[in-house]
Coordinates of C-alpha atoms in Angstrom, one line a residue:
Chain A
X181 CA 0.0 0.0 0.0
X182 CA 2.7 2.4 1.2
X183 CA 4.6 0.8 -2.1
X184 CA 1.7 2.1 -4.5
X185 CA 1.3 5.7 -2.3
X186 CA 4.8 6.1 -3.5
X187 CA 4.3 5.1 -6.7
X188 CA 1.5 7.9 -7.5
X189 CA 3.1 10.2 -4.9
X190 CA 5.8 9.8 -7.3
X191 CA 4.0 10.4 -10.5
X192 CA 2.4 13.4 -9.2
X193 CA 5.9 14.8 -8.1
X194 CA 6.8 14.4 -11.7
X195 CA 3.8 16.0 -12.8
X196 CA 4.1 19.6 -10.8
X197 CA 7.9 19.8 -10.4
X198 CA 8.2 20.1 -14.3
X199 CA 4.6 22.6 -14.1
X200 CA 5.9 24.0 -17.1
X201 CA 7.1 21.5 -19.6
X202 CA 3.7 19.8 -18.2
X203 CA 1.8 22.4 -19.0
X204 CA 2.9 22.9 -22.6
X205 CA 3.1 19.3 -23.4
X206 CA -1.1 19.1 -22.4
X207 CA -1.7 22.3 -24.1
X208 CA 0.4 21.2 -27.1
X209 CA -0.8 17.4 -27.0
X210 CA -4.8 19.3 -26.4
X211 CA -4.7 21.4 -29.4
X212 CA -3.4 18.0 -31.6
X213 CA -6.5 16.3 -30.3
X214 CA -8.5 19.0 -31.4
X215 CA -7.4 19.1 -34.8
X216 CA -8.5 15.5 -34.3
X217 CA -12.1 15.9 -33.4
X218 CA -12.5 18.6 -35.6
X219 CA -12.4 15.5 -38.2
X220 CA -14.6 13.3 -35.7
X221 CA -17.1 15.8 -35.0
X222 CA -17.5 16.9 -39.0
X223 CA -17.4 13.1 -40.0
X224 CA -20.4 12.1 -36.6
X225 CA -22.8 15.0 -37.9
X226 CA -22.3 13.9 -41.7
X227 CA -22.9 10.2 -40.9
X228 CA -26.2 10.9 -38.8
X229 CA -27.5 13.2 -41.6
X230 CA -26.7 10.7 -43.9
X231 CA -28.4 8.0 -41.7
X232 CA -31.1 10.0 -41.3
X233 CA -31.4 10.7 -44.8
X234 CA -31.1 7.4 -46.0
X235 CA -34.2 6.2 -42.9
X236 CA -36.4 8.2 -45.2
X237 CA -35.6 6.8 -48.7
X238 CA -38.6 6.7 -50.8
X239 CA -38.9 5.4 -54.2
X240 CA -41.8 6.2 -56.7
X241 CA -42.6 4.2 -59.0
X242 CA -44.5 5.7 -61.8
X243 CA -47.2 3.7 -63.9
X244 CA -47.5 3.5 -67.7
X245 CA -50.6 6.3 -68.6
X246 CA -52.9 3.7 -70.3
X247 CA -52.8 1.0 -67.2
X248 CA -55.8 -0.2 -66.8
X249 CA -56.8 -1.2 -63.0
X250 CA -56.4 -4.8 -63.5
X251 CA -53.0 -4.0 -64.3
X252 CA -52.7 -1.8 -61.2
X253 CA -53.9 -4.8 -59.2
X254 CA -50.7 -6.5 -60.8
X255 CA -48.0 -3.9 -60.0
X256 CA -49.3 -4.0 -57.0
X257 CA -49.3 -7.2 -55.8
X258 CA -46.0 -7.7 -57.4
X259 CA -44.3 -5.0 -55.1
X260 CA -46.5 -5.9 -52.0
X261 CA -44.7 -9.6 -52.7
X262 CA -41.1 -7.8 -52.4
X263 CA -39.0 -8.0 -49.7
X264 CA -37.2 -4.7 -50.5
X265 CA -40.5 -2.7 -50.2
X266 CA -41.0 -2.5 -46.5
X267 CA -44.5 -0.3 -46.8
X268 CA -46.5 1.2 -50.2
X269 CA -49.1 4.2 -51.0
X270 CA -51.2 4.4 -53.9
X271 CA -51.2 7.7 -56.1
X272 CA -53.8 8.2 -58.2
X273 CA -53.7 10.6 -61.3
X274 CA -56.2 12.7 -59.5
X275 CA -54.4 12.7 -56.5
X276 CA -51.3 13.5 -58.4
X277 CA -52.7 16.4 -59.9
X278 CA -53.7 18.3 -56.0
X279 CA -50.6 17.3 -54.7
X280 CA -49.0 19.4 -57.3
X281 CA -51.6 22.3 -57.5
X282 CA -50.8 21.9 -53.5
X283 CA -47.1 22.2 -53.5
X284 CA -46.5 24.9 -56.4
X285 CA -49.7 26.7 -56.5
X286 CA -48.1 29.5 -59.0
X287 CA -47.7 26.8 -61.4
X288 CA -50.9 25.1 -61.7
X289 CA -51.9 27.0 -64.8
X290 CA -49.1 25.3 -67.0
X291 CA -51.5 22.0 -66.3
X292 CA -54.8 23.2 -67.1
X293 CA -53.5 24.3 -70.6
X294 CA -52.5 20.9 -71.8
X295 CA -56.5 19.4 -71.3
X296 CA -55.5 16.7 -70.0
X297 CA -54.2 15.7 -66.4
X298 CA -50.2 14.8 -67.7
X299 CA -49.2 13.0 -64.0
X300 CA -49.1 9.6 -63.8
X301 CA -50.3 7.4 -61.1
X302 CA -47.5 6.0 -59.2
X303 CA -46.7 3.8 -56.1
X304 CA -44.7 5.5 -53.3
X305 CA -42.9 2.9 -52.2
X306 CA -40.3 3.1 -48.7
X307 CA -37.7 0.3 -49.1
X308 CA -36.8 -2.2 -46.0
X309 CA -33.9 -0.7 -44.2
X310 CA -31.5 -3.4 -45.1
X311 CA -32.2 -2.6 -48.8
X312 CA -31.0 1.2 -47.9
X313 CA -27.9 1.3 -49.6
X314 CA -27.4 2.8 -52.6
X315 CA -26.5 -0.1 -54.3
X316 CA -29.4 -2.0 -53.3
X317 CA -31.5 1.1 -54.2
X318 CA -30.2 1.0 -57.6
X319 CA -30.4 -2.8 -58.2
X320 CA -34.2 -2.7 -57.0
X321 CA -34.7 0.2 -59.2
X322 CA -33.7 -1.0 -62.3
X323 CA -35.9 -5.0 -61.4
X324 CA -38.5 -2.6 -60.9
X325 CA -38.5 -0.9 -64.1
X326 CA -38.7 -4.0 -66.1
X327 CA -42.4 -4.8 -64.2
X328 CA -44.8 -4.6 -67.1
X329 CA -47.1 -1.4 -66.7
X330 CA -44.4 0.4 -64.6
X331 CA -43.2 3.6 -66.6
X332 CA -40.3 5.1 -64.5
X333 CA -38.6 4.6 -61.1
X334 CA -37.1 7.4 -59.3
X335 CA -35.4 7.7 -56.4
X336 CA -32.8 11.0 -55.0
X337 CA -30.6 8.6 -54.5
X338 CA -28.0 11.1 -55.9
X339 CA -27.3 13.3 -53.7
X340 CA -27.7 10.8 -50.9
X341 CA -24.9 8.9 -53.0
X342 CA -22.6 12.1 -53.0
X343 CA -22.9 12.5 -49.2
X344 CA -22.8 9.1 -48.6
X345 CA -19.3 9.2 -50.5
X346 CA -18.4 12.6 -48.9
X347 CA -18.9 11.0 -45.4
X348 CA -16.4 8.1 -46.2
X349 CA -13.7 10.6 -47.6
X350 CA -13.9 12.8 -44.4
X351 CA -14.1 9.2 -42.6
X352 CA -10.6 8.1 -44.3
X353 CA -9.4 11.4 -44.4
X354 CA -10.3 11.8 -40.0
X355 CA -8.6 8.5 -40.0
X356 CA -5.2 9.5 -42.0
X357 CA -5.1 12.8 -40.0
X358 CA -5.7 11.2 -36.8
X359 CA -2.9 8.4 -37.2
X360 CA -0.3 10.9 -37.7
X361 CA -1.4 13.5 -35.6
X362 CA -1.6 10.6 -32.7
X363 CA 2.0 9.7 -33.7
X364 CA 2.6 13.6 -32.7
X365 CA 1.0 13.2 -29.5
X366 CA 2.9 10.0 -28.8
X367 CA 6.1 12.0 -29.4
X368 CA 5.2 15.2 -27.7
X369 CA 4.5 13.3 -24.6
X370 CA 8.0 11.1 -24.8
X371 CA 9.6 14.1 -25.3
X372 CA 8.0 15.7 -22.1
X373 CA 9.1 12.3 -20.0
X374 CA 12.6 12.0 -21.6
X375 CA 12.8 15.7 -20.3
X376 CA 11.5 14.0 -16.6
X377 CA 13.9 10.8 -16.7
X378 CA 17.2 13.5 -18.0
X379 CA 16.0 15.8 -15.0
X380 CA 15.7 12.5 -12.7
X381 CA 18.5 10.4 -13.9
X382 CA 20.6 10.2 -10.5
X383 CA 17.7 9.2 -8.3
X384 CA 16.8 6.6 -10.8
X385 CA 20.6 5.2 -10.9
X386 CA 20.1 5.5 -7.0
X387 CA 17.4 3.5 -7.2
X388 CA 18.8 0.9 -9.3
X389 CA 21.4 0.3 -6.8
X390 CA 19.2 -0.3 -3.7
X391 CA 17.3 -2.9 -5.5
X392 CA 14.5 -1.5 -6.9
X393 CA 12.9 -3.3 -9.9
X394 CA 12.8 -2.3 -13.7
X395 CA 9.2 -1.5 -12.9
X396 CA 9.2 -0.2 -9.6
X397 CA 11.5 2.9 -11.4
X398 CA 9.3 3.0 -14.6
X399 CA 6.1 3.0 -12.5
X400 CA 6.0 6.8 -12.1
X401 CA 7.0 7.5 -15.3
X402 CA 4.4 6.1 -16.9
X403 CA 1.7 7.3 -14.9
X404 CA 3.2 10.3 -15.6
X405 CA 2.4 10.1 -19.1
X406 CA -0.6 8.7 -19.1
X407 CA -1.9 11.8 -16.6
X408 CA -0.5 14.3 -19.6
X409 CA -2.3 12.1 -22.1
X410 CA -5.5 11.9 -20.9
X411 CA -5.3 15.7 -19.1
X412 CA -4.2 16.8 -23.2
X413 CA -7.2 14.4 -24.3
X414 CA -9.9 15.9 -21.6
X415 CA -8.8 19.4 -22.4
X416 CA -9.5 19.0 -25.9
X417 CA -13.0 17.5 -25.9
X418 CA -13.7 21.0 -23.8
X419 CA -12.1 23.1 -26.6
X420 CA -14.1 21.3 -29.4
X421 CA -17.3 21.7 -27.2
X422 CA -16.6 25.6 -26.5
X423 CA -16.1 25.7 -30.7
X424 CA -19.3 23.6 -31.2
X425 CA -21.3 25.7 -29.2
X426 CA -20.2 28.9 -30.3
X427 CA -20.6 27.9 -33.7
X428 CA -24.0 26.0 -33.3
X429 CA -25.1 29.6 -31.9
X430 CA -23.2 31.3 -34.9
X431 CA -25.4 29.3 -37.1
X432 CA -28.8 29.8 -35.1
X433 CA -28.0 33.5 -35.9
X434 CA -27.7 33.4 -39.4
X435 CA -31.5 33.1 -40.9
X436 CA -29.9 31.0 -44.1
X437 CA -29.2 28.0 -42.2
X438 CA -32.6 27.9 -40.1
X439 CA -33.1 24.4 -38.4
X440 CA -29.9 23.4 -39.3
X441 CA -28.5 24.1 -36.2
X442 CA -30.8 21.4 -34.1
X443 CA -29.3 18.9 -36.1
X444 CA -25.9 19.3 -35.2
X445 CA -24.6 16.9 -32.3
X446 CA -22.0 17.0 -30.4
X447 CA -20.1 13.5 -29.7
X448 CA -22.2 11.1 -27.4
X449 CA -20.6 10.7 -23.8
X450 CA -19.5 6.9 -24.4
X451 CA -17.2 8.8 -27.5
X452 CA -16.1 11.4 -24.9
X453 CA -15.0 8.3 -22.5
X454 CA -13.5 6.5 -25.4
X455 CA -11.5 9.9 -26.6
X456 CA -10.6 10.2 -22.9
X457 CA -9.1 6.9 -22.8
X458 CA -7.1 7.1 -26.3
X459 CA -5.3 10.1 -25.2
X460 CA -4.5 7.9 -21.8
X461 CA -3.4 5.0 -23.6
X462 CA -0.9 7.7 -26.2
X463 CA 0.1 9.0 -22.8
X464 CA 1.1 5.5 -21.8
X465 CA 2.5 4.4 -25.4
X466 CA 4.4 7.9 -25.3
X467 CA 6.1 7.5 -21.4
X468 CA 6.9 3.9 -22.4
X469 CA 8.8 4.5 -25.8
X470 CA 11.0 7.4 -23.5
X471 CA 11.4 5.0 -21.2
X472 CA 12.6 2.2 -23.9
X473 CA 15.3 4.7 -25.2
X474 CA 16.5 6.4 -22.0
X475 CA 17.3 2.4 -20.8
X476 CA 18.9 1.7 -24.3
X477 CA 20.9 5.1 -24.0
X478 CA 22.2 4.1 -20.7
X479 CA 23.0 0.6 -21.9
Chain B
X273 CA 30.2 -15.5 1.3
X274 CA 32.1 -13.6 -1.1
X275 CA 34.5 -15.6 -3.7
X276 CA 36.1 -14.8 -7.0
X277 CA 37.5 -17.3 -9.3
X278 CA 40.4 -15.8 -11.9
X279 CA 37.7 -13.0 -12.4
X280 CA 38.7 -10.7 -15.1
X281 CA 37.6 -7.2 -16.8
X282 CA 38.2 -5.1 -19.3
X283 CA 36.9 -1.7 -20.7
X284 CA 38.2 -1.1 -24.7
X285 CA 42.2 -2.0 -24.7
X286 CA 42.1 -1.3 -20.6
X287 CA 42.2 -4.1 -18.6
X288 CA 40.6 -3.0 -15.1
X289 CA 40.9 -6.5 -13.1
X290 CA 43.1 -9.5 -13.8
X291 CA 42.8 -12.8 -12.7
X292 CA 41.5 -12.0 -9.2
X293 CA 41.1 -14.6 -6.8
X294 CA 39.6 -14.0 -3.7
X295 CA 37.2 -15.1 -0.9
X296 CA 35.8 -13.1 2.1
X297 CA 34.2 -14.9 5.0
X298 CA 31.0 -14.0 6.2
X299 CA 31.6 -11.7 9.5
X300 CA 34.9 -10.1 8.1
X301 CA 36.2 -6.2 7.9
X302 CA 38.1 -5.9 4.7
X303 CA 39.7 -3.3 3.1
X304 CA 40.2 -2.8 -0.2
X305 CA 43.4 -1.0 -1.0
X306 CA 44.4 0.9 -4.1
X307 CA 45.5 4.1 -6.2
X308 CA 42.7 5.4 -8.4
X309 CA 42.3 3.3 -11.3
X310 CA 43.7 0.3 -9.3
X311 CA 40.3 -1.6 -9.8
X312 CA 38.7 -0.8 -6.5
X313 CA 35.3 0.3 -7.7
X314 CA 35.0 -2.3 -10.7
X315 CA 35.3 -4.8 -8.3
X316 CA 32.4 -3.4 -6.2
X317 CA 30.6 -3.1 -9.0
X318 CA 30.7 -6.5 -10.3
X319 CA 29.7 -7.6 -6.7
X320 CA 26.5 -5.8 -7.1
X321 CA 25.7 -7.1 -10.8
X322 CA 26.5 -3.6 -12.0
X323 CA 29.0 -4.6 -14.6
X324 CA 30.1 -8.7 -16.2
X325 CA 33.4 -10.6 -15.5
X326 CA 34.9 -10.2 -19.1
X327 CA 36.1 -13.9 -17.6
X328 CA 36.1 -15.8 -14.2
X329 CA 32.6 -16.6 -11.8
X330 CA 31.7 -14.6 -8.6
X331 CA 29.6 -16.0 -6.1
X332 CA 27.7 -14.0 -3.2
X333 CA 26.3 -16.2 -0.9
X334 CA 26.1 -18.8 -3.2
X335 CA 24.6 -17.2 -6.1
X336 CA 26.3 -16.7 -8.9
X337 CA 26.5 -13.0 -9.8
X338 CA 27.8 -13.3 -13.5
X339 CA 25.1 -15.7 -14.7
X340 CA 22.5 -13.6 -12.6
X341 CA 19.8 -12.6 -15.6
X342 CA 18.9 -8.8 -15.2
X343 CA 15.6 -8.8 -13.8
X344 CA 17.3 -11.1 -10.7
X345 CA 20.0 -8.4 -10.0
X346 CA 17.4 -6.0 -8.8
X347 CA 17.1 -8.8 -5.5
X348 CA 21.0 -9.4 -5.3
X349 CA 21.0 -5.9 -4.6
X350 CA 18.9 -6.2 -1.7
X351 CA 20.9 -8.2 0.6
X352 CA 24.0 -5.6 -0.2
X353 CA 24.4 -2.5 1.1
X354 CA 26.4 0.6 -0.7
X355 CA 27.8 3.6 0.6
X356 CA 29.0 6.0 -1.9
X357 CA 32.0 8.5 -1.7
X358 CA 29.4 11.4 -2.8
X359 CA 27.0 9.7 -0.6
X360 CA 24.3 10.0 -3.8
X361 CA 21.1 11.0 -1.4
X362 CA 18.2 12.4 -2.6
X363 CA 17.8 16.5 -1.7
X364 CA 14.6 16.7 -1.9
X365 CA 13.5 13.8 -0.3
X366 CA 13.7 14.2 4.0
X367 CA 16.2 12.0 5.8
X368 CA 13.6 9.5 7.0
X369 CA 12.5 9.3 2.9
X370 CA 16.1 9.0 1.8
X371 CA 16.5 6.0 4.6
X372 CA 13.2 4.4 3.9
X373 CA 14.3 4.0 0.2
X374 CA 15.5 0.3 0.4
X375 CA 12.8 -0.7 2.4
X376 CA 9.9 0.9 -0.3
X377 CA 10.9 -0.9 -2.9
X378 CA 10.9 -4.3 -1.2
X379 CA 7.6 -3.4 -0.7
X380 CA 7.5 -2.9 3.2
X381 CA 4.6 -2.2 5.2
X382 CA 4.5 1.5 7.0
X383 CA 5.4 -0.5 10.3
X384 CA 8.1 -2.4 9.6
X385 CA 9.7 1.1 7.9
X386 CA 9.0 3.4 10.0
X387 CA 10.4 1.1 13.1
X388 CA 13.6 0.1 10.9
X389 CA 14.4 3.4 9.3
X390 CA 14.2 5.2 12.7
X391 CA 16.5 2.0 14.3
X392 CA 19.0 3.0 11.4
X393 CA 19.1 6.5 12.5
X394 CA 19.9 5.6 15.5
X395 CA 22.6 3.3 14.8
X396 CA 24.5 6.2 12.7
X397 CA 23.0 8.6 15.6
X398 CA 21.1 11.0 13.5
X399 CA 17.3 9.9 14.7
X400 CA 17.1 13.8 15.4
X401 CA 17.0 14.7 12.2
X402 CA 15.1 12.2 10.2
X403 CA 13.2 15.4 9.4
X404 CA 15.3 17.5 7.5
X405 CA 16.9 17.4 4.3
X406 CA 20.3 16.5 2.9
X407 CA 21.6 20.2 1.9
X408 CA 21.1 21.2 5.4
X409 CA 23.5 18.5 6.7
X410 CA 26.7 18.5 7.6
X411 CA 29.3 15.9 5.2
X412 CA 29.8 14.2 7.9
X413 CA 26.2 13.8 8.7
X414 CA 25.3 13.4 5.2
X415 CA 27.8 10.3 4.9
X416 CA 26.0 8.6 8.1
X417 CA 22.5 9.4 6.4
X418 CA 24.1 7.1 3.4
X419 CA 25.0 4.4 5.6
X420 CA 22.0 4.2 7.9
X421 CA 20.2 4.0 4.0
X422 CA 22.8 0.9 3.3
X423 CA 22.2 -1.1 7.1
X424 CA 18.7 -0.5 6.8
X425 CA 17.3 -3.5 5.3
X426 CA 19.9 -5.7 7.3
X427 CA 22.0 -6.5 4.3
X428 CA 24.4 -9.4 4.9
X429 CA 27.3 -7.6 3.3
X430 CA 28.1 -3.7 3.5
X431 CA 30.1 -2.6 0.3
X432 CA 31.9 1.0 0.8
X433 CA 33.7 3.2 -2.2
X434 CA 36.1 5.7 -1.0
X435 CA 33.4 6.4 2.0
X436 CA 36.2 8.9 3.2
X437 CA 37.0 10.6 0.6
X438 CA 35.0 13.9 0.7
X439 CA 35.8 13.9 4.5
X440 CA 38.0 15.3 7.1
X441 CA 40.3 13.0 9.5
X442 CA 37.9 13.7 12.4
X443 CA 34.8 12.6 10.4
X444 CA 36.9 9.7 8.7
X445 CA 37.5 8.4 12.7
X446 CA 33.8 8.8 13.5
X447 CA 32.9 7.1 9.8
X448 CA 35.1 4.4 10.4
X449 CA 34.4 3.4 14.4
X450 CA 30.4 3.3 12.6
X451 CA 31.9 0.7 10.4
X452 CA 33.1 -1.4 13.1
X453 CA 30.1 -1.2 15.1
X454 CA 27.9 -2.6 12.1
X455 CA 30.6 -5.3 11.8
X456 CA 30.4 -6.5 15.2
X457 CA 26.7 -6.6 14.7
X458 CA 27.5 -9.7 11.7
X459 CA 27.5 -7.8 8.9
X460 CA 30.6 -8.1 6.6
X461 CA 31.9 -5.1 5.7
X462 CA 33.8 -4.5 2.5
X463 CA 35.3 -1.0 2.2
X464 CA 36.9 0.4 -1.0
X465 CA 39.9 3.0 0.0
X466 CA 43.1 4.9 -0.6
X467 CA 43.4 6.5 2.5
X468 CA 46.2 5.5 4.7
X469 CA 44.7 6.6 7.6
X470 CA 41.1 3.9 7.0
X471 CA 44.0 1.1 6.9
X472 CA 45.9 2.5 10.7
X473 CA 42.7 2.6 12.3
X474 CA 41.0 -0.3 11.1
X475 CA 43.7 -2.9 11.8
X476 CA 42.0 -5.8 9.7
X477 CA 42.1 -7.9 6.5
X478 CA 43.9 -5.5 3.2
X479 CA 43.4 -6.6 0.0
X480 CA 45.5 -4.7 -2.0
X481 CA 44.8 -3.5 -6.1
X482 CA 47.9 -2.4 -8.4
X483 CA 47.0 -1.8 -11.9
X484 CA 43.5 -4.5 -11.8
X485 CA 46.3 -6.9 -10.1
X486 CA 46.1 -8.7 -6.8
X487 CA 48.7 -7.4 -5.0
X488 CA 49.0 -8.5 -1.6
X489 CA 46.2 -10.4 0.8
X490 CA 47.6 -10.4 4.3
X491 CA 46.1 -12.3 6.7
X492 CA 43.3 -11.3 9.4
X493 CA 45.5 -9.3 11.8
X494 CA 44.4 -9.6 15.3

């Protein structure tokens, strides 16, 4: 017990003798982690958009003009026997025709001088969430298209295609950045505890001599930098959420972006534990690889 | 307790011990006698599994030292104590903490070292100032600290370099008698010098070092 009072005693020693090399070592190793979760954060609120988005996926599937109802009936039953299509709503031409006086009420005029109601009946159809990916989209699309009577299929797949690709650049790209701005942390902090074991070297020689284990002397050390890793870590996730909120406001501000600004998130607290305990483990990895070199220095 | 068997070292195209032969029963004062660069310190340091016999085996209590494997040196070192000539204390650490040192890392409980750290004092009579810290001791006092930090885990064999050398004759007198008294107590006692006046008052077993050579091993004088 009195062993392991030492131990942290120790540690903390470290920690506030060297207050300054300390201090700049969290602050550097704080701002590297928030170049980090700038990444995170951009690629967490792209990917739940592009959940989101892709939740409310609806096809329509758009009926030749001359079907008659039997052949309705067979579209129909031939989608309700799908597994893709999770759920389907009918469209008549009528109905067709009010939902677009409804949604562009300056336009309507453009239909009532062709005669003729142009809009074709169509089936709305929301596909089963494990056919939600745009592959699967397309596939269904173009089996669907080949169902006598149907006309056309569309989907917006596009765009949620573009995102969709966007969110796994940023996701490489978060994880490029993040490897080699890790690696920076890792030396930052080997560099603070090389600065420690230089400062410390005679005590830990001393030590040496009475006895004292390879790991009884390495102990502190690595505590050491596993407090600067995970103070640099916790420090960081308050900057980003300082930036997130002054820009979430920012954006609530500016009329432009209206409702935008609910849908940002911040990351969930299980990420904020697992960001914690990264930046403790590059502490760790950090104190260790000083500790590796400073023994192989020393012979 | 201590032997050496044609135990040899060498550092580059030096050669800082050759062909030593030696054994030192348990209970004995020795002194080790020598210029500088006669070999004194690399023979303390090989009894401690600091450095490797280029050639020959050294056994303490048994054990032998030169096939110890690294992580087993750490518990050789245990059962010796060292006293330095720059008596290598901690200064920001208090007496008692400099003392309890040996003790911690054996993993003690806060009985046993506060009982045998305070017994150490004592012994080198500086119980009074387990408080305070190294810079505000005399050498003298500072060289008594080291030893009560070397008997205080009852090692069965005390190992002193040049113990003397940063000290006056008064405080070499008082240094020495401290010796003595840890001897009679069973400990063997080992002490690495060039001063003529350590050899005068001791009266004991001289190993003598010329150039890594075993010079001359008289016997116990009574």
């Amino acid at each position: 017990m009195r062993r392991l009072s030492y131990l942290l005693r120790e540690a903390m020693t470290n920690v506030l003798t060297n207050r300054t090399t300390t201090m700049v070592a969290v602050a550097t190793t704080a701002f590297t982690f928030a170049c980090v979760g700038i990444f995170l954060l951009l690629y967490v609120n792209l990917r739940a958009m592009a959940n989101s988005l892709e939740r409310e996926i609806q096809v329509i599937v758009y009926l030749q003009d001359d079907l008659p109802a039997q052949g309705i009936a067979d579209v129909e039953r031939h989608l309700r026997a799908d597994r893709a299509v999770a759920s389907l709503l009918y469209v008549s031409k009528e109905q067709a025709l009010i939902e677009f006086q409804k949604q562009f009420p300056a336009d309507s005029h453009l239909l009532q001088g062709l005669g003729q109601n142009p809009l074709p009946a169509s089936f709305v159809v929301t596909v089963a969430p494990q056919f939600r990916s745009s592959e699967s989209v397309k596939r269904w699309a173009e089996r669907t298209r080949m169902i006598t009577g149907v006309g056309q299929v569309q989907y917006s797949q596009d765009w949620v295609e573009s995102l969709s690709s966007m969110v796994r650049y940023i996701e490489a790209a978060a994880m490029i950045v993040g490897a080699i701005l890790s690696a920076a942390c890792v030396t930052i902090i080997a560099n603070t505890i090389r600065l420690t074991l230089y400062a410390r070297q005679e005590e830990i020689e001393i030590l040496g001599m009475i006895g004292a284990t390879k790991a009884f002397i390495r102990i502190p050390y690595v505590l050491e930098g596993a407090v600067l890793g995970l103070l640099g870590s916790a420090l960081s996730l308050i900057i980003l959420k300082i930036g997130f909120e002054l820009f979430r406001y920012e954006i609530r501000s500016t009329s432009r972006f209206l409702g935008v600004d609910a849908l940002l998130i911040f990351f969930p607290l299980e990420m904020c534990v697992l960001l914690a305990a990264i930046g403790l483990f590059l502490g760790f990895a950090g104190s260790y690889l000083s500790l590796l070199r400073f023994a192989e220095g020393r012979g | 307790m201590i032997q050496l068997f044609h135990v040899s070292k060498h550092y580059d195209r030096r050669t800082a011990l050759s062909d030593i032969t030696l054994e030192i029963e348990k209970g004995e004062f020795i002194l080790l006698m020598g210029a500088s660069g006669a070999g004194k310190s690399t023979l303390l340091k090989l009894l401690i599994g600091a450095e490797q016999p280029d050639e020959g085996q050294i056994f303490v209590q048994g054990r032998n030292v030169s096939k110890l494997s690294p992580p087993e040196i750490p518990y050789l070192r245990r059962k010796v104590g060292i006293v330095f000539q720059d008596f290598r204390l901690l200064p920001k650490k208090s007496v008692f903490d400099n003392v309890s040192l040996p003790l911690l890392v054996q993993g003690a409980t806060h009985g046993d070292i506060r009982r045998k750290v305070l017994e150490a004092l004592k012994a080198v009579g500086l119980d009074h100032k387990k408080d305070q810290y190294p810079l505000g001791l005399s050498t003298g006092e500072q060289q008594r600290v080291c030893i009560a930090r070397a008997i205080v885990n009852g090692p069965i064999v005390l190992l002193a370099d040049e113990p003397t050398g940063n000290l006056d004759p008064d405080l070499t007198s008082e240094i020495i008698e401290l010796f003595k008294l840890i001897n009679a107590r069973g400990t063997t006692v080992l002490v690495a010098t060039h001063d003529p006046q350590v050899m005068a008052q001791v009266n004991r077993r001289v190993i003598s070092l010329n150039q890594g050579k075993l010079h001359a091993q008289p016997q116990i004088a009574v």
